[in-house]
Coordinates of C-alpha atoms in Angstrom, one line a residue:
X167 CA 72.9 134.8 83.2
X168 CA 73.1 131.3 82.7
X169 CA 74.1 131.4 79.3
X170 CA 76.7 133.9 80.3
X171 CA 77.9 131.2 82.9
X172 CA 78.3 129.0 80.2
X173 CA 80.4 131.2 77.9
X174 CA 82.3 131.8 80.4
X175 CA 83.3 128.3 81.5
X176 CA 83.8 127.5 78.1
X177 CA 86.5 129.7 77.7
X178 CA 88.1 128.9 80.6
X179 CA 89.2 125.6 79.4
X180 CA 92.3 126.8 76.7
X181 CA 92.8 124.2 74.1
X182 CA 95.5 121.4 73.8
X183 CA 98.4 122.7 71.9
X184 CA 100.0 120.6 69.2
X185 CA 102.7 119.1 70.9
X186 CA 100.6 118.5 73.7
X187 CA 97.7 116.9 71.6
X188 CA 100.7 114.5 70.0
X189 CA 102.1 113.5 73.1
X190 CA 97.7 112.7 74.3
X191 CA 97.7 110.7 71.0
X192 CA 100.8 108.7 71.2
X193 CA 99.6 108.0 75.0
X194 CA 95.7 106.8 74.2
X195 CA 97.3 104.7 71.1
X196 CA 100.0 103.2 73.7
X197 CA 96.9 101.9 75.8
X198 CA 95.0 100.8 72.6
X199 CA 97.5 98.5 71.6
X200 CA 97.1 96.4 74.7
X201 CA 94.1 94.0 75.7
X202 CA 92.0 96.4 77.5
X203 CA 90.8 93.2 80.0
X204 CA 93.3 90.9 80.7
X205 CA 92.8 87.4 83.1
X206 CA 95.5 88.3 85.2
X207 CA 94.1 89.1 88.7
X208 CA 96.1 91.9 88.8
X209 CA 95.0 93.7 85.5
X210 CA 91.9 96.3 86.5
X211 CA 88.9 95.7 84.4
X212 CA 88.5 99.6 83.9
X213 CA 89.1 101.6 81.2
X214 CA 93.0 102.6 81.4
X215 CA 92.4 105.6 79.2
X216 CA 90.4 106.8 82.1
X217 CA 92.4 105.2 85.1
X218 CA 95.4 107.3 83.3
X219 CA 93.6 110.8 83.4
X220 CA 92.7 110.4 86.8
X221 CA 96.4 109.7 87.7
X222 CA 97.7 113.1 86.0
X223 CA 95.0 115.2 87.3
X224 CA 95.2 113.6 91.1
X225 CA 99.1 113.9 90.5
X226 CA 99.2 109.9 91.4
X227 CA 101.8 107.7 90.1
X228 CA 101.3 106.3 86.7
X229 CA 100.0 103.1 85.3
X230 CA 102.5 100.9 84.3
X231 CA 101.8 101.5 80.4
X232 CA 102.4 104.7 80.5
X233 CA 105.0 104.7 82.5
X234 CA 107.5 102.6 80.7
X235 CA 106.8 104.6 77.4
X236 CA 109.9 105.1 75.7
X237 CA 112.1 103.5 77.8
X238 CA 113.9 101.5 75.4
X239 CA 115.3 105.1 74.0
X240 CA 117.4 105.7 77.5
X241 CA 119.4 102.7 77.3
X242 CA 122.9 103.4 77.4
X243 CA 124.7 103.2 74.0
X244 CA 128.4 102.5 74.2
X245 CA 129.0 105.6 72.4
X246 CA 127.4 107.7 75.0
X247 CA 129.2 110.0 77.3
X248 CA 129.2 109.9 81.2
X249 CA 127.0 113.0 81.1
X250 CA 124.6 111.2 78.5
X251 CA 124.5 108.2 80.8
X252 CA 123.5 110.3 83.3
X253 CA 120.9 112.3 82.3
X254 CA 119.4 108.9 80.7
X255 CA 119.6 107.5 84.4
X256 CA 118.0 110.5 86.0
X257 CA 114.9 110.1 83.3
X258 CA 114.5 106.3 84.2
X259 CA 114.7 106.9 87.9
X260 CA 112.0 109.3 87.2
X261 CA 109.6 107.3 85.4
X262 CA 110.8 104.1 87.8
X263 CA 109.2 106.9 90.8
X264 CA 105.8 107.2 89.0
X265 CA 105.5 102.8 87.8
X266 CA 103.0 101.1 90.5
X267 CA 103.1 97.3 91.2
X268 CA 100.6 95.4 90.7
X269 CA 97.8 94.9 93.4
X270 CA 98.9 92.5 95.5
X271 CA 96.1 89.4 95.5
X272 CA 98.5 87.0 97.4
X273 CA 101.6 86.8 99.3
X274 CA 104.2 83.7 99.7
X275 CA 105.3 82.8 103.0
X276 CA 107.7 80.1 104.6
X277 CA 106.9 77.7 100.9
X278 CA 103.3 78.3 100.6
X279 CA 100.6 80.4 99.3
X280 CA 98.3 82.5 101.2
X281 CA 95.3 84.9 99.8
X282 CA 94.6 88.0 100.5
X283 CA 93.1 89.6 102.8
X284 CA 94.2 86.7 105.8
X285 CA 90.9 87.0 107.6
X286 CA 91.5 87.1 111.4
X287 CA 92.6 84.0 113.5
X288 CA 91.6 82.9 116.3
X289 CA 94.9 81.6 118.1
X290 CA 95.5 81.1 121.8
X291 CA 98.3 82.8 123.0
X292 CA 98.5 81.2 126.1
X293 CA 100.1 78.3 124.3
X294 CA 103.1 80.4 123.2
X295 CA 106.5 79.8 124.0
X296 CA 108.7 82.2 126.0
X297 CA 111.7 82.3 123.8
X298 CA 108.9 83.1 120.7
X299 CA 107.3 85.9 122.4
X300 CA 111.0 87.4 123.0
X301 CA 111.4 87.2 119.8
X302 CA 107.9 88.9 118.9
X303 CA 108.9 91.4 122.1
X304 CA 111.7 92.2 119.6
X305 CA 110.9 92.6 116.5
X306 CA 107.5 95.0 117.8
X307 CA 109.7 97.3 119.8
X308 CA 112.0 97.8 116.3
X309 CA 108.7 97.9 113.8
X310 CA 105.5 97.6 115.8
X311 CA 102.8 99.7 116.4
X312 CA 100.4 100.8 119.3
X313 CA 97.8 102.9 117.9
X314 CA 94.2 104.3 119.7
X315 CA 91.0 103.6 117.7
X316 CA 89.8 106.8 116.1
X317 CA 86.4 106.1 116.5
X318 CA 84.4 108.0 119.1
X319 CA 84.5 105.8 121.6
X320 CA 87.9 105.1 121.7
X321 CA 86.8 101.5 122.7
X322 CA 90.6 100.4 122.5
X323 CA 93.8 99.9 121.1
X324 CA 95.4 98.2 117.8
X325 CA 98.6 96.2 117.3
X326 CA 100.1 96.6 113.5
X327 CA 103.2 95.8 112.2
X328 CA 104.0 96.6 108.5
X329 CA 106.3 94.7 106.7
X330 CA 107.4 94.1 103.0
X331 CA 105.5 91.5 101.3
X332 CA 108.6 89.3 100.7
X333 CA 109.2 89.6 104.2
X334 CA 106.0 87.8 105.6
X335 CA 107.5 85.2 107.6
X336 CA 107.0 87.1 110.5
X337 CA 103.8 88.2 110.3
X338 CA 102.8 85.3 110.4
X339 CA 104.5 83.9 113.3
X340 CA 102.4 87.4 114.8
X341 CA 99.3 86.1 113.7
X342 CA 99.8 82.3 114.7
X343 CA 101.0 83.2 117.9
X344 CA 98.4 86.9 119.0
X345 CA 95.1 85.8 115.9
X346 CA 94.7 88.9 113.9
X347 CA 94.4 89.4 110.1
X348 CA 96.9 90.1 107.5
X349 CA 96.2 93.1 104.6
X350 CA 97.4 94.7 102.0
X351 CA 98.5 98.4 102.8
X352 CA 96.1 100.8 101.3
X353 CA 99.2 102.1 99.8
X354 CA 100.0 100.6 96.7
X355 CA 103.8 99.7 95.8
X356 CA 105.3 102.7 93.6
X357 CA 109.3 102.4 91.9
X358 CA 111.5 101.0 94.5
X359 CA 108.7 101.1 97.4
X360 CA 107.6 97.2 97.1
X361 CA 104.0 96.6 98.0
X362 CA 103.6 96.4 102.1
X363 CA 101.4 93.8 103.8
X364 CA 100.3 94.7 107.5
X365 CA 99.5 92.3 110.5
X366 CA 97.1 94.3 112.8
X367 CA 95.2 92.8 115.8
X368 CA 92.6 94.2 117.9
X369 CA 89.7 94.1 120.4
X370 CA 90.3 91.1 123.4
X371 CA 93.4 89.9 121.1
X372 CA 95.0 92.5 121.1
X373 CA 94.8 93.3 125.1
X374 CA 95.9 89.6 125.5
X375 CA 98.6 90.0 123.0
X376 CA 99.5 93.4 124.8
X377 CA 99.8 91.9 128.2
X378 CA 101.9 89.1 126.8
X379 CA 104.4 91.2 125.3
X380 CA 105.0 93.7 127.9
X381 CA 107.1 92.0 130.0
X382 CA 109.9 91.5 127.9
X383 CA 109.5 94.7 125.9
X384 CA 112.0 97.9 126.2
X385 CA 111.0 100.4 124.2
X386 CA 107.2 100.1 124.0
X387 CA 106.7 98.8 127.4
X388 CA 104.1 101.2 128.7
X389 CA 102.5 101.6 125.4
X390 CA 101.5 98.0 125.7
X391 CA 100.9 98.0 129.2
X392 CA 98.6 101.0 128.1
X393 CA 96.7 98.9 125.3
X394 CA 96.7 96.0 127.7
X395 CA 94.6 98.0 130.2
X396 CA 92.5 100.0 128.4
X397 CA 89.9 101.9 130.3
X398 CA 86.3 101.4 130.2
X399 CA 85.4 105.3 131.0
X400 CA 85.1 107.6 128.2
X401 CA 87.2 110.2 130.2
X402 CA 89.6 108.3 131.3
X403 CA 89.9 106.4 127.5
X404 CA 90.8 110.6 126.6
X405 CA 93.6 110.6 129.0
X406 CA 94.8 107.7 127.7
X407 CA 95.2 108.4 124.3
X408 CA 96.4 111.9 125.4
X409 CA 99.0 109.8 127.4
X410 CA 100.0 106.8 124.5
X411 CA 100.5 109.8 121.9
X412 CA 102.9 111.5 124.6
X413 CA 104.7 108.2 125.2
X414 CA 106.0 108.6 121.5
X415 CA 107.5 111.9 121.6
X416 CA 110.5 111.2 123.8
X417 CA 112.7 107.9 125.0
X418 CA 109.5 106.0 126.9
X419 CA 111.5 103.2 126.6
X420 CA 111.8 100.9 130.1
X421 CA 115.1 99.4 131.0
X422 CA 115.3 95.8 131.3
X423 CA 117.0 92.5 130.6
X424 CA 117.8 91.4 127.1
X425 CA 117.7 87.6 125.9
X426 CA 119.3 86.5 122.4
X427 CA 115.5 86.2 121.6
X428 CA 115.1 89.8 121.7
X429 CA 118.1 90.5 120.4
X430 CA 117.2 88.7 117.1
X431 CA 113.7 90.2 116.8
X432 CA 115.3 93.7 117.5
X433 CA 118.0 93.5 114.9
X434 CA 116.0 91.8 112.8
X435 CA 113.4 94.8 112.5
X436 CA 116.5 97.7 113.2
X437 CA 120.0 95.8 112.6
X438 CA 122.1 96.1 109.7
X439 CA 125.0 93.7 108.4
X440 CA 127.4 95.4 106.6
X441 CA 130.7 94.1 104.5
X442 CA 132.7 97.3 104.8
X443 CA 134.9 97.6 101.5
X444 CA 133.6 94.7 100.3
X445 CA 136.8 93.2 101.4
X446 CA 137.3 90.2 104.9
X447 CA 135.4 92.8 107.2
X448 CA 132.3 92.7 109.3
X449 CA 129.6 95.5 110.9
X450 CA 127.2 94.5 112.4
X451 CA 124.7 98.2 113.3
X452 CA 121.8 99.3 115.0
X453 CA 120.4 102.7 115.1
X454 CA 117.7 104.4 116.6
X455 CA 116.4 108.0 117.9
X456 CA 116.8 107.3 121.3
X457 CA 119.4 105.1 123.0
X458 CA 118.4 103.2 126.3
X459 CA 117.5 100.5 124.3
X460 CA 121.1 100.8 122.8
X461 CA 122.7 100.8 126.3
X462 CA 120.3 97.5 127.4
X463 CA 121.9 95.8 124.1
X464 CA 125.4 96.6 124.7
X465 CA 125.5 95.8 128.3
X466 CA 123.6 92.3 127.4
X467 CA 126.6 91.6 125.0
X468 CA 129.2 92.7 127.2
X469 CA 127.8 90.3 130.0
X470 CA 127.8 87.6 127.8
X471 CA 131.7 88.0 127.7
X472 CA 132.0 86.9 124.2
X473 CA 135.6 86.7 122.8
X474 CA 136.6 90.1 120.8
X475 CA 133.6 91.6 121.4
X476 CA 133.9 95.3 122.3
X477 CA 130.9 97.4 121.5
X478 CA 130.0 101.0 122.0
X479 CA 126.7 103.4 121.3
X480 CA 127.9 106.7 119.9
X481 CA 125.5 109.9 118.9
X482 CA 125.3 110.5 114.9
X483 CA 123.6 113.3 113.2
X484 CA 120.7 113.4 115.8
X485 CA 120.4 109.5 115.6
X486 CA 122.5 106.6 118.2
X487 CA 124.2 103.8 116.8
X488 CA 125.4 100.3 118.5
X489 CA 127.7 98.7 116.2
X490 CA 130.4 96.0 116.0
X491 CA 133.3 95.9 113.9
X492 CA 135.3 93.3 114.8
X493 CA 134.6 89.8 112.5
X494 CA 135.1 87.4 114.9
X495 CA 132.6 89.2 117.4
X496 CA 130.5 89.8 114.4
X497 CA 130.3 86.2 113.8
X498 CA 129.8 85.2 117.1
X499 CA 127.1 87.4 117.3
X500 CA 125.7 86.3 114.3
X501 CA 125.8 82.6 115.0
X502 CA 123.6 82.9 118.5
X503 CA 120.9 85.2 116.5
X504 CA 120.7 82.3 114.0
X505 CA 120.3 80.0 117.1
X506 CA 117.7 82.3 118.9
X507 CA 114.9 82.3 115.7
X508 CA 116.8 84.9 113.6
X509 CA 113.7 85.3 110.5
X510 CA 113.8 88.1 107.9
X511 CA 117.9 88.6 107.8
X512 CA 118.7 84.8 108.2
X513 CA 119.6 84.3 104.7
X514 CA 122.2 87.0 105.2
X515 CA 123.4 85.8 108.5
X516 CA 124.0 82.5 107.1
X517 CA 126.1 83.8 104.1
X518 CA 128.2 86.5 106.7
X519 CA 129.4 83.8 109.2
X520 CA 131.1 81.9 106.2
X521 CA 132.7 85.7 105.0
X522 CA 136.5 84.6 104.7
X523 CA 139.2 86.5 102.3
X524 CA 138.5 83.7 99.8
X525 CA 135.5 84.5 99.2
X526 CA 134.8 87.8 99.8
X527 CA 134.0 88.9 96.9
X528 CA 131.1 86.9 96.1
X529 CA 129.6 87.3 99.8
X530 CA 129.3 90.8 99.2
X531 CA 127.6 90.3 95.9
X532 CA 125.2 87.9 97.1
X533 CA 124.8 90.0 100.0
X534 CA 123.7 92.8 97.9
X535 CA 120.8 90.9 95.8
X536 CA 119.5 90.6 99.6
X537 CA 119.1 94.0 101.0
X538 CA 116.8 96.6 100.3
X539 CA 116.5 99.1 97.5
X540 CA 117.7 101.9 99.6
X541 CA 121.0 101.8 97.7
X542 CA 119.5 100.3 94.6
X543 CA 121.8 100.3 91.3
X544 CA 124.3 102.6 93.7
X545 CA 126.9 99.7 95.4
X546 CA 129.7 99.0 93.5
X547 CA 130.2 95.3 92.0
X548 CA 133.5 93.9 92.0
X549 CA 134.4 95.3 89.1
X550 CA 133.9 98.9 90.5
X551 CA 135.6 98.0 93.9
X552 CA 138.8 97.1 92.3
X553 CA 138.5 100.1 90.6
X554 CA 138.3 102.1 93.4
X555 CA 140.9 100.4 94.8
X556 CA 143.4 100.9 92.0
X557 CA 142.1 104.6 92.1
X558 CA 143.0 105.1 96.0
X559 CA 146.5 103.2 95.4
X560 CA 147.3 105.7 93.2
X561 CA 146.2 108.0 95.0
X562 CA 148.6 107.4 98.1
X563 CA 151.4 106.8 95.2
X564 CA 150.4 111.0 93.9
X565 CA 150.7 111.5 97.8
X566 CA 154.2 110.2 97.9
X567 CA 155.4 111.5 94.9
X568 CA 154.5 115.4 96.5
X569 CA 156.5 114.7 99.7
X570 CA 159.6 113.5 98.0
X571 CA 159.1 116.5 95.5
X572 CA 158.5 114.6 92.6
X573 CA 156.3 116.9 91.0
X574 CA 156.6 115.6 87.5
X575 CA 155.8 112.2 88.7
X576 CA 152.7 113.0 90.6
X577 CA 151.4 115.4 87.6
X578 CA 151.6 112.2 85.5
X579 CA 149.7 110.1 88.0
X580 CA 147.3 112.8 88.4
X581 CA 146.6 112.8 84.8
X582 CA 146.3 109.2 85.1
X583 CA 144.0 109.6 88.2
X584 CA 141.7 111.7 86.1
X585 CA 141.8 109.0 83.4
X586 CA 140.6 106.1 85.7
X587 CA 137.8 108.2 87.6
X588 CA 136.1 108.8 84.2
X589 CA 136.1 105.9 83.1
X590 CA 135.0 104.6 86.5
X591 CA 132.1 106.8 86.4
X592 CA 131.1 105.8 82.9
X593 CA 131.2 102.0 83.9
X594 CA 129.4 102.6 87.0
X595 CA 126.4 104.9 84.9
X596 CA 126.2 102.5 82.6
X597 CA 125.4 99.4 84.9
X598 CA 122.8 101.9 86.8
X599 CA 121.2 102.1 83.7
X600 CA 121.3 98.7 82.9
X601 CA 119.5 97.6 86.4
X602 CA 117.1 100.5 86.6
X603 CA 115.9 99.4 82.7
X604 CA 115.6 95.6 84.2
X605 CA 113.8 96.4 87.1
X606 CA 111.0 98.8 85.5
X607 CA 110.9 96.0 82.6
X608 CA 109.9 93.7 85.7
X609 CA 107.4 95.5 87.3
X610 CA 106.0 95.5 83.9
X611 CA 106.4 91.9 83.0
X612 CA 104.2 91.8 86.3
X613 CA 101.0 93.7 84.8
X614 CA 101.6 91.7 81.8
X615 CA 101.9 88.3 83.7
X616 CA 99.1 85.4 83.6
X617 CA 100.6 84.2 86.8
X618 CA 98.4 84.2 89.9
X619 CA 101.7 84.2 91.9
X620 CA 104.2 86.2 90.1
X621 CA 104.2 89.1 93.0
X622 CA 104.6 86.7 95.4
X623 CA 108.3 85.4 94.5
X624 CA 109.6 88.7 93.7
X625 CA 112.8 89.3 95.8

C-alpha cells in the first residue's frame, strides 16, 4: 500500500513543459546573475530562488528581480501605434502590481532619521497644548483608529493611525504628544501602494490619550470616550466591544464646535485641493460616508463670515462632499489652515495660495509631483491640457458649424477632431509608459541601493 501511495503521488505531479521549463530557466539565471547577499539592509539574506517559489505558489507579489524582467522590451518606440502603447502600458502596470518595496528599516521625519521600530515613549500628555490636541482631534477623527484588544480579556483598547511613510510628520507629533510606538505595517509596500508606517498606543496611554481627545472630537467621540473608560468586568468589557463595533456601522458622530485646529487635522487626513482644468481655479473637497461632520464644517466656515465664501455638502454616489470653489475663499481658507498647524498637505497649501493665471501652469505641475498615486501616470501635463483644450475649441467650432448648416465645414473639422484625438491619445500613452518604466526602475534601484536611507526620501 505504501508503495502504491507512492506511485501514485508520483504521478500526480505532471512534468514542466518546454516553454514552461525555459521561462523557469531564464528566471533562476535572472537571480544568478545578481549577488545573492548584498549589505544593503534591505536585501534578505535568503535564497531568492526560494523566496521566488514561495511567492508564485502563495500567489504573493514578486520579488523585485523577477518582476522587472523584461521590462526594457515595453518601452514605447516611436514607431509604435496607440494600441501598441497600450497594451505595453497594461503589461507594465501589471508587473508594477506584483514589484514590492523594499522593507522599510527607517523612516525620515521633519529633517532627521529615525529607526525602526520607534519603541514606545513615555510622554506626558498633560503638557499638551489645546490648539495641538485639536489638531490631533482632527486628523484621528479623518484617519484614526479605536480598536478592542482581541485577546481574551479584552483588557482594553488601542489607538492606531496608519499613514504613509513619507507622511510621518504626524505621527510623530501623535507619539510626542500621547507616547506610543511607531511600526512598520506588516503589510509590505506593493506597485503604487508605498510602504505604511503605523503609530499605535495602548494600555494607561492610551485611556489618557482617549480622554484627551474626546472633547474636541466629532466623529469618534464616543468611541474614545468608550476607550477612555474601559471597564474592568469581563461582562461588561463584552458589551463594550459589542457596543464600539456598533458605533462604526452608522453616523456615531457627535455634533460640536469646530476650531481652525480641527479643521486642519480634518482636512489634512480627508481634504483634497484641487486645480480644476489646470487653469486660475481652486477646489478645495472633503468627503465622507456620513455627513454631520460635513454640516459642523460648513456651519464653522459660514460663522466665520469669510469673504466669498459659500459652501454647501451635497450627496454623491452613496458618499457627501463639502467643497469650495471659489479661489478667493479657497485661499482664505487655505491661508488660516497654514496658520492653525496645517502638516501633511502644507507643501501644497503653500504653492495653491500663490495660484495666479501667470503661473498656473506650473502650480498644477508641481502640484501633481505632490499627491498620491491614485491618478498616477493618468493627469494630463501641460502639454496634454492644451491639447485638450484645442480639442474642445474645436469642438464648439463643429457645434456651430451644424447650427448654421454648414455641414461641409463641420465634416472637415470632424475629420480634423479625429486627427487631434489620436494623436492626443498616443502622446498621452506614450508618457504613461515613460513614468510607469521610471517608477518600477526606482523601486528597483531601491533593492539594488547601498544606502541605509534611500526609502526614506522617496516622495
Amino acid at each position: 500500500m505504501h508503495k502504491q501511495g507512492m506511485w501514485k503521488a508520483m504521478h500526480t505531479v505532471r512534468p514542466l513543459r518546454p516553454c514552461q521549463l525555459r521561462t523557469c530557466v531564464k528566471l533562476v539565471t535572472s537571480f544568478q546573475a545578481r549577488s545573492w547577499v548584498s549589505s544593503s539592509p534591505f536585501q534578505s539574506t535568503k535564497d531568492p530562488r526560494s523566496e521566488l517559489v514561495r511567492a508564485c505558489q502563495c500567489g504573493q507579489a514578486e520579488p523585485h528581480a523577477a518582476a522587472v524582467t523584461g521590462i526594457q522590451n515595453l518601452s514605447a518606440l516611436p514607431s509604435d501605434k496607440v494600441e501598441e502603447v497600450g497594451k505595453k502600458n497594461m503589461q507594465l502596470r501589471s508587473i508594477l502590481n506584483r514589484t514590492q518595496w523594499p522593507s522599510l528599516t527607517c523612516f525620515e521625519a521633519n529633517g532627521r532619521m529615525y529607526d525602526l521600530p520607534l519603541r514606545t515613549s513615555c510622554a506626558d500628555p498633560g503638557t499638551a497644548k489645546d490648539a495641538t490636541l485639536r489638531l490631533l482631534a482632527g486628523f484621528f477623527d479623518g484617519d484614526g483608529c479605536v480598536s478592542c484588544h482581541s485577546n481574551f480579556s479584552l483588557s482594553g483598547c488601542t489607538l492606531s493611525v496608519s499613514q504613509s511613510f513619507d507622511q510621518a510628520e504626524v505621527l510623530m507629533l501623535l507619539r510626542n504628544t500621547f507616547g506610543g510606538a511607531i511600526t512598520a505595517d506588516r503589510m509590505v509596500g506593493v506597485g503604487l501602494c508605498k510602504p505604511v508606517l503605523r503609530w499605535r498606543v495602548c494600555g494607561q496611554s492610551c485611556r489618557r490619550a482617549a480622554r484627551l481627545l474626546a472633547p474636541h472630537s466629532i466623529t469618534k467621540q464616543k468611541q474614545l470616550l468608550l476607550a477612555a473608560m474601559w471597564p474592568e468586568s469581563k461582562a461588561q468589557r463584552e458589551e463594550c466591544k459589542t457596543h464600539l463595533r456598533s458605533l462604526k456601522d452608522y453616523d456615531s458622530a457627535v455634533a460640536g464646535t469646530c476650531s481652525w485646529e480641527y479643521l486642519a487635522g480634518f482636512f489634512d487626513a480627508e481634504g483634497c485641493i484641487h486645480q480644476r482644468r489646470g487653469a486660475a481655479s481652486l477646489s478645495l473637497i472633503i468627503t465622507q460616508k456620513y455627513p454631520t461632520v460635513l454640516e459642523c464644517l460648513r456651519e464653522f466656515l459660514e460663522h466665520n463670515r469669510l469673504a466669498d465664501v459659500s459652501c454647501r455638502v451635497r450627496a454623491c454616489a452613496r458618499m457627501h462632499e463639502l467643497a469650495i470653489h471659489s479661489l478667493p475663499a479657497c485661499k482664505q481658507v487655505l491661508h488660516h489652515l497654514l496658520g492653525a498647524g496645517l502638516l501633511g498637505k502644507a507643501r501644497q497649501a503653500a504653492l495653491a495660495v500663490t495660484l495666479t493665471r501667470q503661473n498656473a501652469a506650473s502650480i498644477r505641475a508641481e502640484l501633481a509631483d505632490l499627491t498620491g498615486n491614485q491618478q498616477f501616470a493618468k493627469r494630463l501635463d501641460n502639454a496634454g491640457y492644451a491639447r485638450a483644450r484645442r480639442i474642445k475649441a474645436a469642438r464648439q467650432q463643429v457645434a456651430c458649424f451644424e447650427r448654421r448648416g454648414q455641414r461641409q465645414e463641420a465634416e472637415s473639422k470632424q475629420y480634423e477632431i479625429e486627427v487631434w484625438r489620436h494623436e492626443h491619445k498616443l502622446l498621452n500613452g506614450r508618457r504613461e509608459n515613460e513614468q510607469l518604466l521610471e517608477y518600477i526602475r526606482y523601486i528597483q534601484s531601491l533593492h539594488d541601493s547601498n544606502c541605509r536611507s534611500s526609502v526614506a526620501y522617496i516622495t
